[in-house]
CSV table of C-alpha atoms in Angstrom, one decimal:
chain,number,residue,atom,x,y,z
A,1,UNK,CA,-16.0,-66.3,-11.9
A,2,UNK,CA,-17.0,-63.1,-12.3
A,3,UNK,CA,-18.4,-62.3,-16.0
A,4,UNK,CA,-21.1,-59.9,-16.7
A,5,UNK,CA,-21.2,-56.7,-16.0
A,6,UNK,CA,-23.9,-57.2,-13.1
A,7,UNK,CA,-21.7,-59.3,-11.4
A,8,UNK,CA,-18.7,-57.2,-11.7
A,9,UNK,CA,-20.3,-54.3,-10.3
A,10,UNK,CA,-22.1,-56.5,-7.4
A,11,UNK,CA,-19.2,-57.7,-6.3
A,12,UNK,CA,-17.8,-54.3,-6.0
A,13,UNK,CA,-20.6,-52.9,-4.2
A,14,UNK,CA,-21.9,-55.7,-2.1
A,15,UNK,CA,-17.6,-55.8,-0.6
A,16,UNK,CA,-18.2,-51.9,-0.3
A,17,UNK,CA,-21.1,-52.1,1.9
A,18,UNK,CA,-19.8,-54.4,3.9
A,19,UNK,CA,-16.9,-52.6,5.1
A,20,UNK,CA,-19.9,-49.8,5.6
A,21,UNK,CA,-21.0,-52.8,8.2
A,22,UNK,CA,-18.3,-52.4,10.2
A,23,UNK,CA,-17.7,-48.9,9.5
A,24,UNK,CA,-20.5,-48.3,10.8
A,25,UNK,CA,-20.4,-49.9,14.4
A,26,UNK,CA,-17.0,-49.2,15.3
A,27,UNK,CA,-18.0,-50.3,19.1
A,28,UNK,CA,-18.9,-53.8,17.8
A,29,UNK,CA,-15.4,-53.9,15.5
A,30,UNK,CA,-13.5,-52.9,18.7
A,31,UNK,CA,-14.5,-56.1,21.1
A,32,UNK,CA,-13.1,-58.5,17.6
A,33,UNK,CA,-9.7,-59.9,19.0
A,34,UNK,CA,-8.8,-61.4,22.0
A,35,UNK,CA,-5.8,-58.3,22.7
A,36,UNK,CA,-5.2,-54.8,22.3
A,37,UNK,CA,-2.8,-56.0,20.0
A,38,UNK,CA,-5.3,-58.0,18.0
A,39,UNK,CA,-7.8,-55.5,17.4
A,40,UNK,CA,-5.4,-53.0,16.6
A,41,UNK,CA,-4.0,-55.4,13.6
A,42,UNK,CA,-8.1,-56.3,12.7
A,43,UNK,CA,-8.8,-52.3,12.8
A,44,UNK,CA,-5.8,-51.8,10.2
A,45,UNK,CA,-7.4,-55.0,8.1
A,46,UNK,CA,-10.8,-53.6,7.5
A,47,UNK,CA,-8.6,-49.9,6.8
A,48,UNK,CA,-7.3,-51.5,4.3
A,49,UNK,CA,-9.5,-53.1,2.5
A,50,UNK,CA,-10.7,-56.6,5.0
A,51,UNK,CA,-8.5,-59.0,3.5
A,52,UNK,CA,-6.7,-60.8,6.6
A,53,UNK,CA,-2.4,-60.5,5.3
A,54,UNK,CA,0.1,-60.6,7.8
A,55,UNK,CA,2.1,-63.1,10.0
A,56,UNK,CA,-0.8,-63.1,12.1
A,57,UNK,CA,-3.8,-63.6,9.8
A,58,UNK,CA,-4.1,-67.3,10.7
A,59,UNK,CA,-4.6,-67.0,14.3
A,60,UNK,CA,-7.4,-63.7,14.1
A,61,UNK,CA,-9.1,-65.8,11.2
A,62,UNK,CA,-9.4,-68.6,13.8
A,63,UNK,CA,-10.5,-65.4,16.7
A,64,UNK,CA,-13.1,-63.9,14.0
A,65,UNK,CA,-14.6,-67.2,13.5
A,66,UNK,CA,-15.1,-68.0,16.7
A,67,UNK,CA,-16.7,-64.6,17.5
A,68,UNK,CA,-19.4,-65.5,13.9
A,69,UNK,CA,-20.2,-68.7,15.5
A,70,UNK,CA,-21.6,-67.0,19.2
A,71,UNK,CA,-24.3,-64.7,18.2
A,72,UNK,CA,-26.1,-64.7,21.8
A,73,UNK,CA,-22.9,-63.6,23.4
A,74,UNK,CA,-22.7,-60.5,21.5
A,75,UNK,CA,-25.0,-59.9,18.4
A,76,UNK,CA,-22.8,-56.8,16.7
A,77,UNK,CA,-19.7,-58.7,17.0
A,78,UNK,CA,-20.9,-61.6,15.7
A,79,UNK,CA,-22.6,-59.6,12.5
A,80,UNK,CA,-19.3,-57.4,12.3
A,81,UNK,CA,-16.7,-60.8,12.6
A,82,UNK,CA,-19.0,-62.7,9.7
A,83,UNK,CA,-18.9,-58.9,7.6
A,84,UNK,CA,-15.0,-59.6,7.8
A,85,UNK,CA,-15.1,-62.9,6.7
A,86,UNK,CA,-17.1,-62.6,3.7
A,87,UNK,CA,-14.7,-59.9,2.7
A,88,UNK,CA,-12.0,-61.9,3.5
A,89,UNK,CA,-13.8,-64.7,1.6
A,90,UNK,CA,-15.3,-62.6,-1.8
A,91,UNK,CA,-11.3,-60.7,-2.0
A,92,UNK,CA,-9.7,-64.1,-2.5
A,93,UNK,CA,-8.0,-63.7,0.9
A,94,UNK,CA,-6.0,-66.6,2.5
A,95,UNK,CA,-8.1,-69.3,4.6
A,96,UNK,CA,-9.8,-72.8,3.9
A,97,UNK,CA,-13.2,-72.3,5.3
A,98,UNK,CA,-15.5,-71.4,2.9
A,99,UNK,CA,-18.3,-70.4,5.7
A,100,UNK,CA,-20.5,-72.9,4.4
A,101,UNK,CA,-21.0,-73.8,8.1
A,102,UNK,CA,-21.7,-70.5,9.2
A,103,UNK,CA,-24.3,-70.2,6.6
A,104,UNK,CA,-25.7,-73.5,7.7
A,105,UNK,CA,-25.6,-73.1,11.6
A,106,UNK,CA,-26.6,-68.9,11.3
A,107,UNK,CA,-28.6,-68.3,8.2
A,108,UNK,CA,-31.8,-67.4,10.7
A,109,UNK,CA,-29.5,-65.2,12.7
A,110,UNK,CA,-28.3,-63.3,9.9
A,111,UNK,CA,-32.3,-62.2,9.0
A,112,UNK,CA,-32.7,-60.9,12.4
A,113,UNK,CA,-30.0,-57.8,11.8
A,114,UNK,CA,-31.2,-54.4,11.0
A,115,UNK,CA,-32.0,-54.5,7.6
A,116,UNK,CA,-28.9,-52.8,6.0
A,117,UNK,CA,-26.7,-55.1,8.0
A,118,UNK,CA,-28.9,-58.0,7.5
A,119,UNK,CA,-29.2,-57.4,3.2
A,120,UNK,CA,-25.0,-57.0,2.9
A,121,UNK,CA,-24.5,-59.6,4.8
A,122,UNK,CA,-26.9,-61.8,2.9
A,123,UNK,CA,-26.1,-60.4,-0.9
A,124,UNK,CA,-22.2,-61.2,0.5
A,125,UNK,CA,-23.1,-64.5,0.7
A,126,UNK,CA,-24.9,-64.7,-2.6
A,127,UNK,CA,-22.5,-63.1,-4.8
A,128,UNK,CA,-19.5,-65.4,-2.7
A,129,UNK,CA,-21.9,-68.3,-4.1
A,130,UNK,CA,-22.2,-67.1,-7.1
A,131,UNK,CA,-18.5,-67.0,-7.9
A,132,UNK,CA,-17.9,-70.6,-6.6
A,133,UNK,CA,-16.3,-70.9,-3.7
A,134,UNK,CA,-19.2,-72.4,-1.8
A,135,UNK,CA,-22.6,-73.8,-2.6
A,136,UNK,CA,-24.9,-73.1,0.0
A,137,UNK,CA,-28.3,-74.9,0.8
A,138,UNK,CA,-31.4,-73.0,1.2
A,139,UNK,CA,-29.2,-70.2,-0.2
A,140,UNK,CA,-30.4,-66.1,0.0
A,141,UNK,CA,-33.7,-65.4,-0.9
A,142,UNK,CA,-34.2,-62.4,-2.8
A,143,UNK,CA,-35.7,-60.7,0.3
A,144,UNK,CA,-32.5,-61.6,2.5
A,145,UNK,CA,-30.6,-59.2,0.1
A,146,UNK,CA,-33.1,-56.4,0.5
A,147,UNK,CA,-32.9,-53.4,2.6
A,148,UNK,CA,-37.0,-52.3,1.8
A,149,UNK,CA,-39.3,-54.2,-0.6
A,150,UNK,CA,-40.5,-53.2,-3.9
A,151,UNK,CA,-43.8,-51.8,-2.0
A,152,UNK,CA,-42.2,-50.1,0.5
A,153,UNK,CA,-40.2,-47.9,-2.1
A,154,UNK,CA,-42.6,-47.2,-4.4
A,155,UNK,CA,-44.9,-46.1,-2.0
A,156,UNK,CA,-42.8,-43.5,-0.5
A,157,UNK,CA,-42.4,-42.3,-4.0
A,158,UNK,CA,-43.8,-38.9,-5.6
A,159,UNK,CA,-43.5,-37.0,-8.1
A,160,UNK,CA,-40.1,-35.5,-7.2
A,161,UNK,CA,-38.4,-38.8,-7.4
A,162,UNK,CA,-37.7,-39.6,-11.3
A,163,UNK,CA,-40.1,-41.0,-13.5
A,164,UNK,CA,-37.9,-43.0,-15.2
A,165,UNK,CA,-36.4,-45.0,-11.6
A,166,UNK,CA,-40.4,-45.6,-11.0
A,167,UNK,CA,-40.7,-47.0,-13.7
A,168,UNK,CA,-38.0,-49.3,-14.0
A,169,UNK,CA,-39.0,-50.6,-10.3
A,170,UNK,CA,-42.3,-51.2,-11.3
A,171,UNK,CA,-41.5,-52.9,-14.7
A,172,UNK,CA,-39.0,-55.0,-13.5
A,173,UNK,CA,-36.4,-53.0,-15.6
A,174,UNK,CA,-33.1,-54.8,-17.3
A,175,UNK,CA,-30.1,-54.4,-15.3
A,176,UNK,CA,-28.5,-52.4,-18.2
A,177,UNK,CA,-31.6,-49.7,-18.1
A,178,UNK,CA,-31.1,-49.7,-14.2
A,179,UNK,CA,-27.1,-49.0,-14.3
A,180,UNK,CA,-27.7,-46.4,-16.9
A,181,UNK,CA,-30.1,-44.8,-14.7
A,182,UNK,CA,-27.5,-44.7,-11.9
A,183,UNK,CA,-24.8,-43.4,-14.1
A,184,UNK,CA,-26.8,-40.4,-16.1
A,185,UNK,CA,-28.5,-39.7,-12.5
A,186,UNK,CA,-25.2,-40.0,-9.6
A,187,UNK,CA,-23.4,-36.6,-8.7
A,188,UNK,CA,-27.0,-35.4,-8.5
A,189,UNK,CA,-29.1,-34.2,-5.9
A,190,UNK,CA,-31.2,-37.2,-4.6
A,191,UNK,CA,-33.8,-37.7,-2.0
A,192,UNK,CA,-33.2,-40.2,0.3
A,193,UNK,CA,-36.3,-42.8,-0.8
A,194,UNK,CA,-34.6,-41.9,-4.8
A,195,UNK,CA,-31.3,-43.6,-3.3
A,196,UNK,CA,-33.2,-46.7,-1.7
A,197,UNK,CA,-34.9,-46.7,-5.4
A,198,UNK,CA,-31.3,-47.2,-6.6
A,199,UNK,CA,-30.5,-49.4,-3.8
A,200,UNK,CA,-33.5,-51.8,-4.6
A,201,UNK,CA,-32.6,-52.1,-8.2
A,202,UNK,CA,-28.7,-53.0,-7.5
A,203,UNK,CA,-30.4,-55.8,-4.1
A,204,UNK,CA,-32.7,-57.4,-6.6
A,205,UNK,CA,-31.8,-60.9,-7.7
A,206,UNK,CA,-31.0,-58.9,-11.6
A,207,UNK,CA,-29.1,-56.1,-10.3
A,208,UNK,CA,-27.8,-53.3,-12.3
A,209,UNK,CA,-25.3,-53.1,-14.9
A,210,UNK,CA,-23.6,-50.1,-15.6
A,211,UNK,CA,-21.2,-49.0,-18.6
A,212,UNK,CA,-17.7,-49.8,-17.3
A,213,UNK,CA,-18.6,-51.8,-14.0
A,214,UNK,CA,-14.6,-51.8,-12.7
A,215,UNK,CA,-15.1,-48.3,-12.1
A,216,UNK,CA,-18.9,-47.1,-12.1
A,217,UNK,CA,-20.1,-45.2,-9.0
A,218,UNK,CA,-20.7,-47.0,-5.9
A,219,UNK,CA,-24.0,-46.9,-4.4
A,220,UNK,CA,-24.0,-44.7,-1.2
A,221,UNK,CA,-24.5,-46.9,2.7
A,222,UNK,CA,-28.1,-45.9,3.5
């Protein structure tokens, strides 16, 4: 269950940026499905939200999972298929399989995507443990869920970036300081390595918590 306000508002982002996963490789989302009828139905899913509904959700559950269990026979498909799933999973979509397995059998395969792929994939994961549908072994590090470290960030910082946002990376600030930040400083301008700032502080293992999580500003795909 989902209780705090960090959780509420991870939830919302981490099913966010996954559908920027398969937003963004529309080429890999196209090969899911074994017909031009299939891939039509999984292209209106993931329009609508990624929760598999219809007559036919059964039977492409069964195709996407078999598509998240081949990652040498085509690596973006197999990222974009286990993107769905987790959806699926984290929206309390129909299905049995908790992807425990996958977890299990893929967890290496996961940490080789490109780093935004790879850290929404991984804080899906977390956050689908976290509300108790699955317990996984070995579960997500806190470096699985990040796009860039803590080092990285702050030393592409300078003095243009706010003062405040370095120093609630460096100190380790509360999640409620860090979702305040994002509310009093979304809608304006921001440099890119300000938005992986903001980024870092929602990826790390205390998140952020602003006011009124159900509807707070989502965090921009990077």
């Amino acid at each position: 269950m989902f209780t705090s306000t960090a959780d509420v508002f991870r939830r919302r982002q981490a099913l966010r940026d996954l559908i920027n996963v398969l937003n963004a490789q529309p080429e890999a989302v196209s090969r899911l499905g074994r017909t031009q009828a299939d891939r039509a139905a999984i292209g209106g899913i993931i329009a609508s939200g990624g929760i598999l509904t219809g007559p036919d959700a059964e039977r492409l559950s069964s195709q996407l999972l078999l598509t998240a269990s081949l990652p040498d026979d085509d690596f973006h498909a197999f990222t974009a298929a286990t993107a769905l799933l987790v959806i699926n999973r984290l929206s309390g979509g129909p299905g049995d399989d908790d992807l425990f397995w996958n977890w299990d059998a893929f967890s290496a395969h996961y940490r080789l995507a490109d780093p935004p792929v790879r850290a929404a994939i991984m804080t899906g994961f977390c956050v689908m443990e976290q509300a108790g549908p699955v317990w996984l072994e070995g579960g997500p590090g806190m470096e699985d869920c990040l796009s860039l470290s803590r080092k990285t960030i702050l030393e592409a910082m300078d003095d243009d970036d706010p003062t405040d946002l370095r120093l609630a990376i460096k100190t380790h600030g509360s999640p409620e300081d860090a979702g305040r930040l994002w509310r009093e400083t979304w809608g304006k301008p921001m440099s890119p390595v300000t938005l992986a700032g903001f980024r870092y502080l929602y990826e790390r293992p205390l998140s952020m918590a602003p006011e009124m999580p159900s509807c707070a500003p989502l965090l921009p795909w990077p």
